[in-house]
Each structure stands twice: as C-alpha cells, then as structure tokens.
mmCIF file of C-alpha atoms in Angstrom:
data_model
loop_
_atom_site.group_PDB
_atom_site.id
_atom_site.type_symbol
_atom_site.label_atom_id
_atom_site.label_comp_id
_atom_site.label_asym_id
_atom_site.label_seq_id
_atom_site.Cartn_x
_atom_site.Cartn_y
_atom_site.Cartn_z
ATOM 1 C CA UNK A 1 -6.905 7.226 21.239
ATOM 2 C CA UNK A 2 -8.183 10.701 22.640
ATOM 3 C CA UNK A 3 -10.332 8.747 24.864
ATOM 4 C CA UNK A 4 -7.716 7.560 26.668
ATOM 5 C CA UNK A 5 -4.230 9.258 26.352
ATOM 6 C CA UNK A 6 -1.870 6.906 29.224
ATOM 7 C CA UNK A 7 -3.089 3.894 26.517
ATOM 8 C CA UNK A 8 0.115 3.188 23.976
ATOM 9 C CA UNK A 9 0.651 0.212 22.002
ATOM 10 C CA UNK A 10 3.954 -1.140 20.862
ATOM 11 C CA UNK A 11 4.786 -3.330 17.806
ATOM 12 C CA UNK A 12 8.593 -4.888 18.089
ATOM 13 C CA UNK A 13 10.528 -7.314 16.183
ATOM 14 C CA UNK A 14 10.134 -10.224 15.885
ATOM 15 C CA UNK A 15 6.360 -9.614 16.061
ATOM 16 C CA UNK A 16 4.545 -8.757 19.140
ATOM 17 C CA UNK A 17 2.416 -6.194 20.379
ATOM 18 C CA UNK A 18 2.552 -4.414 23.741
ATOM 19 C CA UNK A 19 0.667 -2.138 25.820
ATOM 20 C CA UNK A 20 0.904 0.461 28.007
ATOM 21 C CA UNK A 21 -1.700 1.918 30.552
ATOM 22 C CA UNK A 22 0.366 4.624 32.222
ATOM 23 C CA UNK A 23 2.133 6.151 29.105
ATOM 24 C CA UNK A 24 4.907 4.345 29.406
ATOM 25 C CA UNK A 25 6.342 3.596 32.147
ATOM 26 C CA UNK A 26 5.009 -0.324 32.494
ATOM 27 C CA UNK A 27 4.303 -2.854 29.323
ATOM 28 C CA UNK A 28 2.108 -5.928 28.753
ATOM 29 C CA UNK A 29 2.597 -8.461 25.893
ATOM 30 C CA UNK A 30 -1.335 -8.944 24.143
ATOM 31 C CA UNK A 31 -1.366 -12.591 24.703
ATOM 32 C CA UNK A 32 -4.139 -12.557 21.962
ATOM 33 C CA UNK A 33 -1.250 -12.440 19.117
ATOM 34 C CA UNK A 34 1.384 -13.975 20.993
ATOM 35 C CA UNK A 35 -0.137 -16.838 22.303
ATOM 36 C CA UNK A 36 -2.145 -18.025 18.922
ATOM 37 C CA UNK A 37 -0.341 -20.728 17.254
ATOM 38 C CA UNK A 38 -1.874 -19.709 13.782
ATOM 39 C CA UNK A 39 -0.558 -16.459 13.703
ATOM 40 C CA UNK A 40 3.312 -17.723 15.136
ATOM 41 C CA UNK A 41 2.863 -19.965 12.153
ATOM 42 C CA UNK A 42 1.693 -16.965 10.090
ATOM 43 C CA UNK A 43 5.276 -14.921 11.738
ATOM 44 C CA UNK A 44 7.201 -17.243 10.338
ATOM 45 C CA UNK A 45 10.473 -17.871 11.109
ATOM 46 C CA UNK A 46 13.938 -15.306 11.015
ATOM 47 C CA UNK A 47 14.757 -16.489 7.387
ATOM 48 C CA UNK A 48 10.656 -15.555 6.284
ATOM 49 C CA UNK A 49 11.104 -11.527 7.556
ATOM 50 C CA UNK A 50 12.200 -8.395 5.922
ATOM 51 C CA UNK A 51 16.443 -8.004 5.631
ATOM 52 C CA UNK A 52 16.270 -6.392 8.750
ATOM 53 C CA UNK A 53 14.350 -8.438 10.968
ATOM 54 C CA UNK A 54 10.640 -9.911 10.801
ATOM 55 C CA UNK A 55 8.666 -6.841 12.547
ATOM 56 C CA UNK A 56 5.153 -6.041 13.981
ATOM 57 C CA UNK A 57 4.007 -1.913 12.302
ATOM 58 C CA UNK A 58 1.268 0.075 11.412
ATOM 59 C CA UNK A 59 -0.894 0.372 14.485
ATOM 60 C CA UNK A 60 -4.148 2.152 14.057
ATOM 61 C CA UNK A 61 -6.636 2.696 16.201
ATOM 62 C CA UNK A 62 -10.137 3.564 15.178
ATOM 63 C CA UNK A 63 -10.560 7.672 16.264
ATOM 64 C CA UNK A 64 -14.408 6.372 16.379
ATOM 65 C CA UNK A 65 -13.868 3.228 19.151
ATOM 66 C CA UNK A 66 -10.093 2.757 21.016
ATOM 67 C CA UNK A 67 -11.109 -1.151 20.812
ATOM 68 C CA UNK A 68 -11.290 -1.380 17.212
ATOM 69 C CA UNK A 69 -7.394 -1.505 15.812
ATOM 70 C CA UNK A 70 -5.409 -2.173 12.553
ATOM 71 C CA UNK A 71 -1.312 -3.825 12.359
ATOM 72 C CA UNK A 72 0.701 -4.974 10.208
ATOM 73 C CA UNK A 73 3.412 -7.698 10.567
ATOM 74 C CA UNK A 74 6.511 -8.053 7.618
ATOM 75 C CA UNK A 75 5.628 -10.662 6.823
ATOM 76 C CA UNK A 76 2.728 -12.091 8.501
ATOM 77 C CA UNK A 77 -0.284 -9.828 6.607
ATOM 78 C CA UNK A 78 -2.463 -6.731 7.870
ATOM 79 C CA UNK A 79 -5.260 -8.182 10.892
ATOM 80 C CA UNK A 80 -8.478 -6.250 12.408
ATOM 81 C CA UNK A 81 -8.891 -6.516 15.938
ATOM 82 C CA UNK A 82 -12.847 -5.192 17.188
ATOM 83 C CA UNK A 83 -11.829 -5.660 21.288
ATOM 84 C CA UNK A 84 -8.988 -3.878 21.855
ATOM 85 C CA UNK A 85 -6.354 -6.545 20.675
ATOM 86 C CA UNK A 86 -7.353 -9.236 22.598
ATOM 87 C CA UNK A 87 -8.468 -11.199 19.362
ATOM 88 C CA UNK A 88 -7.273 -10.267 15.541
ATOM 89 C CA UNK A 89 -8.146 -11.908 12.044
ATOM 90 C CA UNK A 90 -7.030 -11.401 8.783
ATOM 91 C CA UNK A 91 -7.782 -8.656 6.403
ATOM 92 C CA UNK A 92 -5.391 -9.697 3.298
ATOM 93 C CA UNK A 93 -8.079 -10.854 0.544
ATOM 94 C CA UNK A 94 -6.954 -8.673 -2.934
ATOM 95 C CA UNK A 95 -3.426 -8.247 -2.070
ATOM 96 C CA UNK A 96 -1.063 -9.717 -4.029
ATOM 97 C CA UNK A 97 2.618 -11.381 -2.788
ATOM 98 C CA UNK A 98 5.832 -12.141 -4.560
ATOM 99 C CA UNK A 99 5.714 -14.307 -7.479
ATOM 100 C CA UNK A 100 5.778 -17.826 -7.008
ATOM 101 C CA UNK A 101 4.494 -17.713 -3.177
ATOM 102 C CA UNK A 102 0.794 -18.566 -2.375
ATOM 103 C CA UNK A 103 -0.984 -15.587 -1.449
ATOM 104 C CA UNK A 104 -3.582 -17.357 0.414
ATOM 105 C CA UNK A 105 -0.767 -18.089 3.214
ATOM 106 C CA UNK A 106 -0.725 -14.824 5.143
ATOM 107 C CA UNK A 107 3.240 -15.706 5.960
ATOM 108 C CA UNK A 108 4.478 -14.373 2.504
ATOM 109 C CA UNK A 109 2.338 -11.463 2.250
ATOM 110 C CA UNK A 110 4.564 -8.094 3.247
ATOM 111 C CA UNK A 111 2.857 -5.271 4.005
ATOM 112 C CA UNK A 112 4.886 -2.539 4.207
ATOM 113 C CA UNK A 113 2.673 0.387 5.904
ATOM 114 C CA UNK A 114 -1.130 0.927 6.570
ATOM 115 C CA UNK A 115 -2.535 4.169 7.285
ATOM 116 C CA UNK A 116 -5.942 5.063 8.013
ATOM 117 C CA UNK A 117 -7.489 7.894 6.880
ATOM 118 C CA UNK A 118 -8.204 10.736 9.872
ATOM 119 C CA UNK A 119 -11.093 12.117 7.790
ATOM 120 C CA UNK A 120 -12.733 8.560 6.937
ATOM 121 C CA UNK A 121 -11.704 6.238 9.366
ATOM 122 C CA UNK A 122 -13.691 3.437 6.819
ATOM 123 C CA UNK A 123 -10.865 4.326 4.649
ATOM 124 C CA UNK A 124 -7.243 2.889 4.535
ATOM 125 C CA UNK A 125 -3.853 3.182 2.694
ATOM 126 C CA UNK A 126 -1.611 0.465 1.896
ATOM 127 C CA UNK A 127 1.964 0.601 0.469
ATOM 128 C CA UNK A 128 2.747 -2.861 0.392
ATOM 129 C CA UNK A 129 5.974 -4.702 -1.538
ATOM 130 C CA UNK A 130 3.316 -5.631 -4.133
ATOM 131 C CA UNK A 131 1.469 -2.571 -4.459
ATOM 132 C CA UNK A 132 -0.175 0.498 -3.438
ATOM 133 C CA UNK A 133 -3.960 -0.673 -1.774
ATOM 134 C CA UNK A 134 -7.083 1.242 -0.544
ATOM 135 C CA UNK A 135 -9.435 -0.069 1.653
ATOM 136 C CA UNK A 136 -13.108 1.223 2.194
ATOM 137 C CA UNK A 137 -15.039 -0.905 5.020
ATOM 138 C CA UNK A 138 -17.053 -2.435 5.611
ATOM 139 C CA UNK A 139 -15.429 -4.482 2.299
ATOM 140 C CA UNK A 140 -13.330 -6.833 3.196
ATOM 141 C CA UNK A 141 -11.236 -6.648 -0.037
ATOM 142 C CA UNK A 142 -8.175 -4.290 -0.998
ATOM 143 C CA UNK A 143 -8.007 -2.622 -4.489
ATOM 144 C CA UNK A 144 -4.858 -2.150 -6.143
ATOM 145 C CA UNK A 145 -5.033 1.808 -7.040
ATOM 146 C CA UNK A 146 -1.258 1.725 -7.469
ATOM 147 C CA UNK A 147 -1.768 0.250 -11.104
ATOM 148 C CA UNK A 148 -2.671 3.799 -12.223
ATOM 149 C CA UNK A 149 1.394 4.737 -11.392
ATOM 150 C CA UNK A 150 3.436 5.568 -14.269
ATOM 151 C CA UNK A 151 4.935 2.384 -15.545
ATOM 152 C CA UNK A 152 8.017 3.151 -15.799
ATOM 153 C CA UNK A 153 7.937 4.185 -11.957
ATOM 154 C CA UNK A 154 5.458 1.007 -11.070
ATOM 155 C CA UNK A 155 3.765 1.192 -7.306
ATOM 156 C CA UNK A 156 6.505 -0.161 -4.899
ATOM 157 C CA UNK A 157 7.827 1.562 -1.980
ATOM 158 C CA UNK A 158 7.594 1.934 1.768
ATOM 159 C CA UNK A 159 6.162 4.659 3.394
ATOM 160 C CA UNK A 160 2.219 5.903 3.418
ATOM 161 C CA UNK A 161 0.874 9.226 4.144
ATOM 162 C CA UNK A 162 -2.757 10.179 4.216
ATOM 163 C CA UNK A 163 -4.278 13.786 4.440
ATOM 164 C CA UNK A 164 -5.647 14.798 7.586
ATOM 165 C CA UNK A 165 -8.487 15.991 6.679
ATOM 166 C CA UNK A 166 -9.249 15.060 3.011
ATOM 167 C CA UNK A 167 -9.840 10.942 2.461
ATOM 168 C CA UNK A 168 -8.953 11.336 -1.562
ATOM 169 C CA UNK A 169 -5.820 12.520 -0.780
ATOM 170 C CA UNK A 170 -2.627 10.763 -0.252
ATOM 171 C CA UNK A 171 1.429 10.691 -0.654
ATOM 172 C CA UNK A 172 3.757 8.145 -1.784
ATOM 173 C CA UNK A 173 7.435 7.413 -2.619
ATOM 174 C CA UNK A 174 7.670 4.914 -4.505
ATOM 175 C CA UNK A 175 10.816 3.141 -6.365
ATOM 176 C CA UNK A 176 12.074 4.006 -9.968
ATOM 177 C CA UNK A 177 10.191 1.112 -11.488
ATOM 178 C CA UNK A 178 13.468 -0.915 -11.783
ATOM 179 C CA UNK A 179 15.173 -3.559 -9.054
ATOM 180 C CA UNK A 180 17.557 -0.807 -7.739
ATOM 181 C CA UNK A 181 16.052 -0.283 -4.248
ATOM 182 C CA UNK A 182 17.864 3.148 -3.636
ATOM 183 C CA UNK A 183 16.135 6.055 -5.828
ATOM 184 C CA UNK A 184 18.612 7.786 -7.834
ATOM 185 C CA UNK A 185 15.917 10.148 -9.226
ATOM 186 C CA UNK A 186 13.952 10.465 -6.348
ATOM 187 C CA UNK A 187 9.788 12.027 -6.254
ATOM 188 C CA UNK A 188 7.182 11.732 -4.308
ATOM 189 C CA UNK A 189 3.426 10.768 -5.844
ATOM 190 C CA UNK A 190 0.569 12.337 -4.825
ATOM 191 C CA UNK A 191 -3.390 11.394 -5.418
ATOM 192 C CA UNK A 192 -6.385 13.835 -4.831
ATOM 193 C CA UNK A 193 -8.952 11.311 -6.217
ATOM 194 C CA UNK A 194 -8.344 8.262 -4.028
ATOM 195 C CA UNK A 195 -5.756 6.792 -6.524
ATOM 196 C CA UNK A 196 -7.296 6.792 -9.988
ATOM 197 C CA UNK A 197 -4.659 9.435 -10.950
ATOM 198 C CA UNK A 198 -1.165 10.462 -9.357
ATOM 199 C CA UNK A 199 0.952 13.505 -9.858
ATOM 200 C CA UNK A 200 4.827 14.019 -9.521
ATOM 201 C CA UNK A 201 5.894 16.085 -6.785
ATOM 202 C CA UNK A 202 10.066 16.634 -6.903
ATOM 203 C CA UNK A 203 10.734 19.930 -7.212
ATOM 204 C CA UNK A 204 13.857 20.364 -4.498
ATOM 205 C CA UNK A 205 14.915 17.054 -5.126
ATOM 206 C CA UNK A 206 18.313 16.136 -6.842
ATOM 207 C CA UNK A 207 17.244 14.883 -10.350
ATOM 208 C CA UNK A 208 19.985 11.996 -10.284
ATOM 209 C CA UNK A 209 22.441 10.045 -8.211
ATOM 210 C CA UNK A 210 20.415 10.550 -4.818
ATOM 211 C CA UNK A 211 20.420 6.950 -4.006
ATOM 212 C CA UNK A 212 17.934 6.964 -1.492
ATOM 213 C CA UNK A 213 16.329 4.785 0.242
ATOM 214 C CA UNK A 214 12.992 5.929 2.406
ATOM 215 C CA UNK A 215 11.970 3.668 4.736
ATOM 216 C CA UNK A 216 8.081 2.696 5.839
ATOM 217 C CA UNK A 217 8.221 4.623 9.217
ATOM 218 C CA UNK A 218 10.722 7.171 7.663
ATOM 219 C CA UNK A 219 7.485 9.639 6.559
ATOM 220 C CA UNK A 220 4.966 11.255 8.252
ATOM 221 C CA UNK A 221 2.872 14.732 7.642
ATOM 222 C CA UNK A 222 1.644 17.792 10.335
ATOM 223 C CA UNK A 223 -1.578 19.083 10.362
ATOM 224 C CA UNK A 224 -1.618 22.547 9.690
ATOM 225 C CA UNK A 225 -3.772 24.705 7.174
ATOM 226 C CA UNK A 226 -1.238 23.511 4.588
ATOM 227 C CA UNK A 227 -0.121 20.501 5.159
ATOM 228 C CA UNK A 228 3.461 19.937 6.125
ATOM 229 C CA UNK A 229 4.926 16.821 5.303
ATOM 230 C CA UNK A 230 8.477 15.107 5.880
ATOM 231 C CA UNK A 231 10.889 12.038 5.490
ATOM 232 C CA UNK A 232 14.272 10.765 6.456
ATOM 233 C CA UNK A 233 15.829 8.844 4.138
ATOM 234 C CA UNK A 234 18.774 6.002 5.102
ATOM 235 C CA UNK A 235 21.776 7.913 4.217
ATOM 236 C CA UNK A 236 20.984 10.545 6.679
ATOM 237 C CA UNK A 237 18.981 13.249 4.950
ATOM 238 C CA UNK A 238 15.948 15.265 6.048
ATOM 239 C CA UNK A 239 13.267 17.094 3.907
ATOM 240 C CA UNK A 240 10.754 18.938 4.732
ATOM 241 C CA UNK A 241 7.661 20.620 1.990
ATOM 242 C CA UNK A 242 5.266 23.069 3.954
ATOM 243 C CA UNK A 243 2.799 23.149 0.556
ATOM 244 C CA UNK A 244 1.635 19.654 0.704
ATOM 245 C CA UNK A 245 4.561 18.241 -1.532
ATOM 246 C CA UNK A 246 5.289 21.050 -4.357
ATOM 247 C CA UNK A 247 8.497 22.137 -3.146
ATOM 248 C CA UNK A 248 10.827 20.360 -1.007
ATOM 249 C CA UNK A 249 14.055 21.774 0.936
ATOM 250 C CA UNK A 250 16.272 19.444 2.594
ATOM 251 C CA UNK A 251 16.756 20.735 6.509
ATOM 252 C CA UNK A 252 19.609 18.513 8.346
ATOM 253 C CA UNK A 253 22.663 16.078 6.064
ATOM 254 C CA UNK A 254 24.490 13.740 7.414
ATOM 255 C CA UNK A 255 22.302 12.633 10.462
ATOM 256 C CA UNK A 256 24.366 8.856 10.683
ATOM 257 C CA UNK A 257 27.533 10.014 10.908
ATOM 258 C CA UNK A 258 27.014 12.752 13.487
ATOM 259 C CA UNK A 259 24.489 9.738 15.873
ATOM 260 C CA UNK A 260 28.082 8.041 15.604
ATOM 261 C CA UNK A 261 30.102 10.442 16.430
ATOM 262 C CA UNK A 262 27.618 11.466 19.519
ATOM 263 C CA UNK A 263 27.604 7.654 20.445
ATOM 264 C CA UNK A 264 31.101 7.625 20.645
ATOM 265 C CA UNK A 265 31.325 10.678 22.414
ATOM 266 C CA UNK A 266 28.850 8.849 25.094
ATOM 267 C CA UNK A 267 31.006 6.340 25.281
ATOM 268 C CA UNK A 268 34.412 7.993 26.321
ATOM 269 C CA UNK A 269 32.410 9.778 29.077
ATOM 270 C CA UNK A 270 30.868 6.456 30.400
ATOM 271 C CA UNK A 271 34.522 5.440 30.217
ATOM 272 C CA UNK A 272 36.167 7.900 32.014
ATOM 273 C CA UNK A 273 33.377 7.702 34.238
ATOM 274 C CA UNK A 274 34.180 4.175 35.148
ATOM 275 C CA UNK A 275 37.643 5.094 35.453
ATOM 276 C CA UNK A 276 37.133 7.352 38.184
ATOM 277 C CA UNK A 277 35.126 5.036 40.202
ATOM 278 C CA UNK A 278 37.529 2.345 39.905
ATOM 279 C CA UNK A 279 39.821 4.767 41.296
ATOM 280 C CA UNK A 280 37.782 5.744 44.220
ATOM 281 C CA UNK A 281 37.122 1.850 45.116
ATOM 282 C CA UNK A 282 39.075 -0.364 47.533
ATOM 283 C CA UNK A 283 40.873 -3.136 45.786
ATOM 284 C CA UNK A 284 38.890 -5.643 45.846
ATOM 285 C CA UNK A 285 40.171 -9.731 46.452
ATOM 286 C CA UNK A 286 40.798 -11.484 43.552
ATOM 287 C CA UNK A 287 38.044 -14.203 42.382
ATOM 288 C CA UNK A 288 37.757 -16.936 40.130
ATOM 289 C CA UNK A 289 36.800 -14.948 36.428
ATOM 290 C CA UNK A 290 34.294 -16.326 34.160
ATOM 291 C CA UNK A 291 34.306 -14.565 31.257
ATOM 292 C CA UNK A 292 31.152 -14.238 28.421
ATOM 293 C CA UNK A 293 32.588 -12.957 25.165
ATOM 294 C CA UNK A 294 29.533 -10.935 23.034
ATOM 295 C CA UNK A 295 29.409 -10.706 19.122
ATOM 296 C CA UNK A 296 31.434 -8.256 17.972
ATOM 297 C CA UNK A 297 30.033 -5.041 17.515
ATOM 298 C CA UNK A 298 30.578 -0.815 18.098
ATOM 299 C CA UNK A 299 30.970 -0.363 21.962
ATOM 300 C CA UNK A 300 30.035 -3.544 23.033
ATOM 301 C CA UNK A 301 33.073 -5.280 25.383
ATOM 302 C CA UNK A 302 34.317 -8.370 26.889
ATOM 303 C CA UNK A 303 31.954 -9.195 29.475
ATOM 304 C CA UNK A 304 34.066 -10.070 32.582
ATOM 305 C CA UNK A 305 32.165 -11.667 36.086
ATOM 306 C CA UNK A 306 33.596 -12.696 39.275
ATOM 307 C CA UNK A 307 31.184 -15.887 40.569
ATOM 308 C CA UNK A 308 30.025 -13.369 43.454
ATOM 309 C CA UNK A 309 29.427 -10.810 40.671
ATOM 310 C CA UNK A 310 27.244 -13.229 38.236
ATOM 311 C CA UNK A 311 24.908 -13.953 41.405
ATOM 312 C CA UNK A 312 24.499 -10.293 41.815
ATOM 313 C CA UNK A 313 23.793 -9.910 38.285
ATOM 314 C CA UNK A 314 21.570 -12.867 37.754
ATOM 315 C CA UNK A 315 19.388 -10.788 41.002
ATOM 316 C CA UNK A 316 19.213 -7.781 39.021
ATOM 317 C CA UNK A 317 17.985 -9.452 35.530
ATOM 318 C CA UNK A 318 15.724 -11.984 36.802
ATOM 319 C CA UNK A 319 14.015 -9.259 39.237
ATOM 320 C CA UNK A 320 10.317 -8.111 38.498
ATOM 321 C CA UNK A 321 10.318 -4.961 36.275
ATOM 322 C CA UNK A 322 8.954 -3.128 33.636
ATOM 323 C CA UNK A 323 10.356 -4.465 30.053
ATOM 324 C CA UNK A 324 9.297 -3.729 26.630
ATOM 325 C CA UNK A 325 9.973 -7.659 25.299
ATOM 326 C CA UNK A 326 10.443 -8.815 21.747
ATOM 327 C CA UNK A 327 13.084 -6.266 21.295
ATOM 328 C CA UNK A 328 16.900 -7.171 22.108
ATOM 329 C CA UNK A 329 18.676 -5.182 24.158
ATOM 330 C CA UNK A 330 22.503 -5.615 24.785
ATOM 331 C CA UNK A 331 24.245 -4.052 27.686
ATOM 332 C CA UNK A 332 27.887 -3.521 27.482
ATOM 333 C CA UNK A 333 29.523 -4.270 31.351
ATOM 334 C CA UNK A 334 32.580 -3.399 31.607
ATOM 335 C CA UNK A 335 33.611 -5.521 34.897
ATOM 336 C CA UNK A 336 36.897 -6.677 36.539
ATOM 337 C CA UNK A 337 36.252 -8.365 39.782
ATOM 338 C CA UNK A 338 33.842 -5.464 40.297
ATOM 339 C CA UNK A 339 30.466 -4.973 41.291
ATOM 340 C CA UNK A 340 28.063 -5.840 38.359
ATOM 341 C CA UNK A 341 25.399 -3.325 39.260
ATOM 342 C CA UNK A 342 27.965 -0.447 39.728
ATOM 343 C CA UNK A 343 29.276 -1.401 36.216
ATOM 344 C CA UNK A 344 26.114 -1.158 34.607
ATOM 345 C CA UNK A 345 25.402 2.290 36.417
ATOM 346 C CA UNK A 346 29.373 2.714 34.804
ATOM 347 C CA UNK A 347 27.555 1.954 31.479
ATOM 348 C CA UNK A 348 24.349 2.823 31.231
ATOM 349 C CA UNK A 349 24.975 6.891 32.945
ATOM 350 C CA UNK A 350 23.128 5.594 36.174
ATOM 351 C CA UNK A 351 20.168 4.180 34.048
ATOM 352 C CA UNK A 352 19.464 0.624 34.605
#
C-alpha cells in the first residue's frame, strides 16, 4: 500500500500468508489464517490442491485502506479480510466448482487469480477454473461474465489483467474451449464493457501448434499512456504488446533451457569453489559418518555429517532467524568430515 511501502505480504504453498514490516528482510506468519481450524479444513489436504502444489495467491490490498485485503487459496476459495489480515471470511457465493463437488464447501472451489480494479477498487476480476467472475461491492455475490466468451473458446484459463485506469476494461487468456490445457491456437480476450462482450486479440501469435500454457501469475500489464501488457508462458516464451493487446511480438525464447544451463553453470563454480577450500584445509581426523540420502533431484547430493558436524549443523538451523515458512527449501551440503557451515558457505556462494 502507498501508505506504507516496508509493508509486503507473502502467500506460499501450502497456504499461508506472511508479512513483512521492513521490506523484506524479516517475516511473520498471520496467525489469523494459519491458526483457524475452519480454514486448514477449508486448505485441504496435498491430494485436494492444484498439480503443482495447494497454494495461497492473489493478494490485494485496498489502494483506499492498507487493512482491507483480498487472497486467494487453490483450492480453499477467495476471503475478505477488513483488519489487515488478522481475521478473513469467505467471499465465494455465485462461483461455481467442478462438477460433482459441493460448491458450498469452500475446499473444492479453485480460484485461479483475482485482480482488483486500480480505477474502482469496489470492482474485481476473477479467472477462476470455472469461469471468468466480476465482483462490484458492496455485493457479496460474483457474476459469471465469462458466459458471453465464444463457445467454442468457453471462459477457462489462468491469468487476470485489469486496466489501470479504466474499470470496464480487462484481458484474458483463456483455453481453446476443449480439455487440451496447452493452447495450440493461442489469443488473448479483451472486454471494454465489463464483460458483456469480448474481442480477439492475436495478431503476432502463431495461429497453430503453440502449445502453450500461461500460467495465473505468468501476466501482468504497465501503466503507461498505452497500456503495455505481457506474459510468459511455460515453455519459455515472452511477449510483449505496447497497444493494449492488438499486436503482440515475442521478446526472449527459450527462457528454461538457458535458467538450466545458468544453474548448472552455478553449480560447477560452487564446486570448484569447494574444491579449493578443501585444498587449503588441514586434514581433518576421521569420524564416525552418518549419512542422510535426499530425493533425487538436479544438484542436490548425498548429504554426508560427521556426529561433531550434525551438532554444528543442528546450531545453525534451529538458531533464531528470519524465514519465509510454508515454502520448502532444500540445501545441497556437500560434506566429508568437514565443517557443515563452511559447506553450506561451499554451496550456497557465502549466503546462508
């Protein structure tokens, strides 16, 4: 909120909400969320989440008052909070879920991004897995304006993007109207009435065999006269339109494969790194090993502690310090009757 610029809020997976009062630097789970035994019923459990983890999005916060807030949890429902996040309820009434679930049990409802509108902050935008919503408070009831999509393209995507200063207007990218996830004719839809009527915007875009998937973070928009907007799309593309969507040119390819290739890159420095200061050490006597084996996955090794070592390493783990919870984190120590914390520095670039 402008009103207060070192505030940040965090939503993680599985769902949880944090915040920040020095921009940053230190995080505190909202107990309000975390602590109510309706809404950990409401989270669900792994198996009840999206494919990729149940998750905690969409945080607004009111430009009129930094204590009144919108989120969204997949799945879980969209929830109001009036004092700063302290307290939330529901705000799900007119949204539909997936057939054969009750949709008056917030657990199977999946939204899958809110925005709210900068111009009309009574106003918000849903894209949900059901549908595309708008919101005007103080109702308490969403209206499905995605049934004015072209049939054959229906109303279900991920991402949301709202004008910045025009509350009728709005962008969407939704999926081909079949059950092929990836869009192999991709477009985005735009609305300049508040979703009675929505227009085709693909000029730029490969007409078939794209294959894309855009996820619900993946899209956002700039602010200038004209209004820039932009998405990332899972196999590694990036497009850009500087007209508000009526031509789009696709700026960077490729983006997975060259994070790899950068990762690995990171890696054979930390490596070499490690090397060298192995090197440099006096030999160390020779301990009893106890050895922690970690799922298999890129650049994360056998985890190898001497007793002395795990006592040192239990010190720096369990001491106080800023964390940003309800995300996993996995450290790859690379240790052979070595210093834990010098391994980690080995690791993590001198990080911790």
């Amino acid at each position: 909120h402008a009103s207060e610029p070192g505030v940040w809020f965090a939503g993680t997976s599985p769902q949880a909400i944090f915040r920040s009062d020095d921009a940053g630097d230190t995080w505190q789970l909202l107990p309000g969320l975390h602590d109510n035994r309706q809404y950990r019923e409401w989270m669900g459990a792994e198996q009840d989440g999206t494919p990729d983890g149940p998750k905690l999005h969409s945080i607004n916060i009111d430009p009129r008052d930094p204590a009144h807030m919108y989120m969204a949890m997949s799945s879980g429902g969209v929830h109001e909070s009036r004092d700063g996040g302290r307290s939330w309820s529901p705000l799900v009434a007119g949204l539909a879920v997936v057939e054969g679930f009750d949709a008056a049990v917030n657990t199977f409802h999946d939204p899958h991004c809110v925005r709210i509108s900068p111009a009309n902050p009574d106003r918000l935008y849903q894209q949900n897995h059901c549908g595309i919503y708008r919101l005007d408070r103080p109702a308490k009831t969403w209206v499905r304006i995605g049934d004015h999509m072209p049939k054959t393209v229906g109303d279900v995507g991920f991402p949301m993007v709202v004008h910045p200063r025009d509350a009728d207007v709005a962008w969407v990218m939704p999926m081909d109207g079949t059950m092929v996830w990836p869009r192999t004719a991709p477009a985005v839809y735009v609305t300049r009435n508040g979703g009675t009527r929505w227009q085709r915007q693909d000029t730029g875009f490969p007409r078939t065999q794209a294959w894309w998937t855009v996820k619900r973070q993946a899209m956002t928009n700039d602010t200038q006269p004209s209004v820039g907007l932009y998405f990332g799309t899972t196999s590694g593309e990036l497009w850009l339109s500087r007209d508000e969507g009526r031509r789009w040119t696709c700026i960077a390819r490729h983006l997975p494969e060259q994070v790899r290739q950068l990762l690995r890159a990171q890696h054979r420095h930390r490596k070499r790194r490690h090397q060298q200061r192995q090197q440099q050490r006096p030999q160390q006597p020779q301990e009893e090993m106890l050895h922690l084996d970690t799922p298999r996955r890129a650049f994360r090794p056998r985890i190898r502690l001497t007793t002395r070592s795990l006592q040192q390493f239990l010190d720096l783990v369990l001491q106080p310090r800023p964390v940003l919870g309800g995300a996993v984190v996995h450290l790859a120590v690379l240790a052979d009757g070595d210093d834990v914390r010098d391994a980690v520095d080995a690791v993590s670039g001198g990080q911790r």
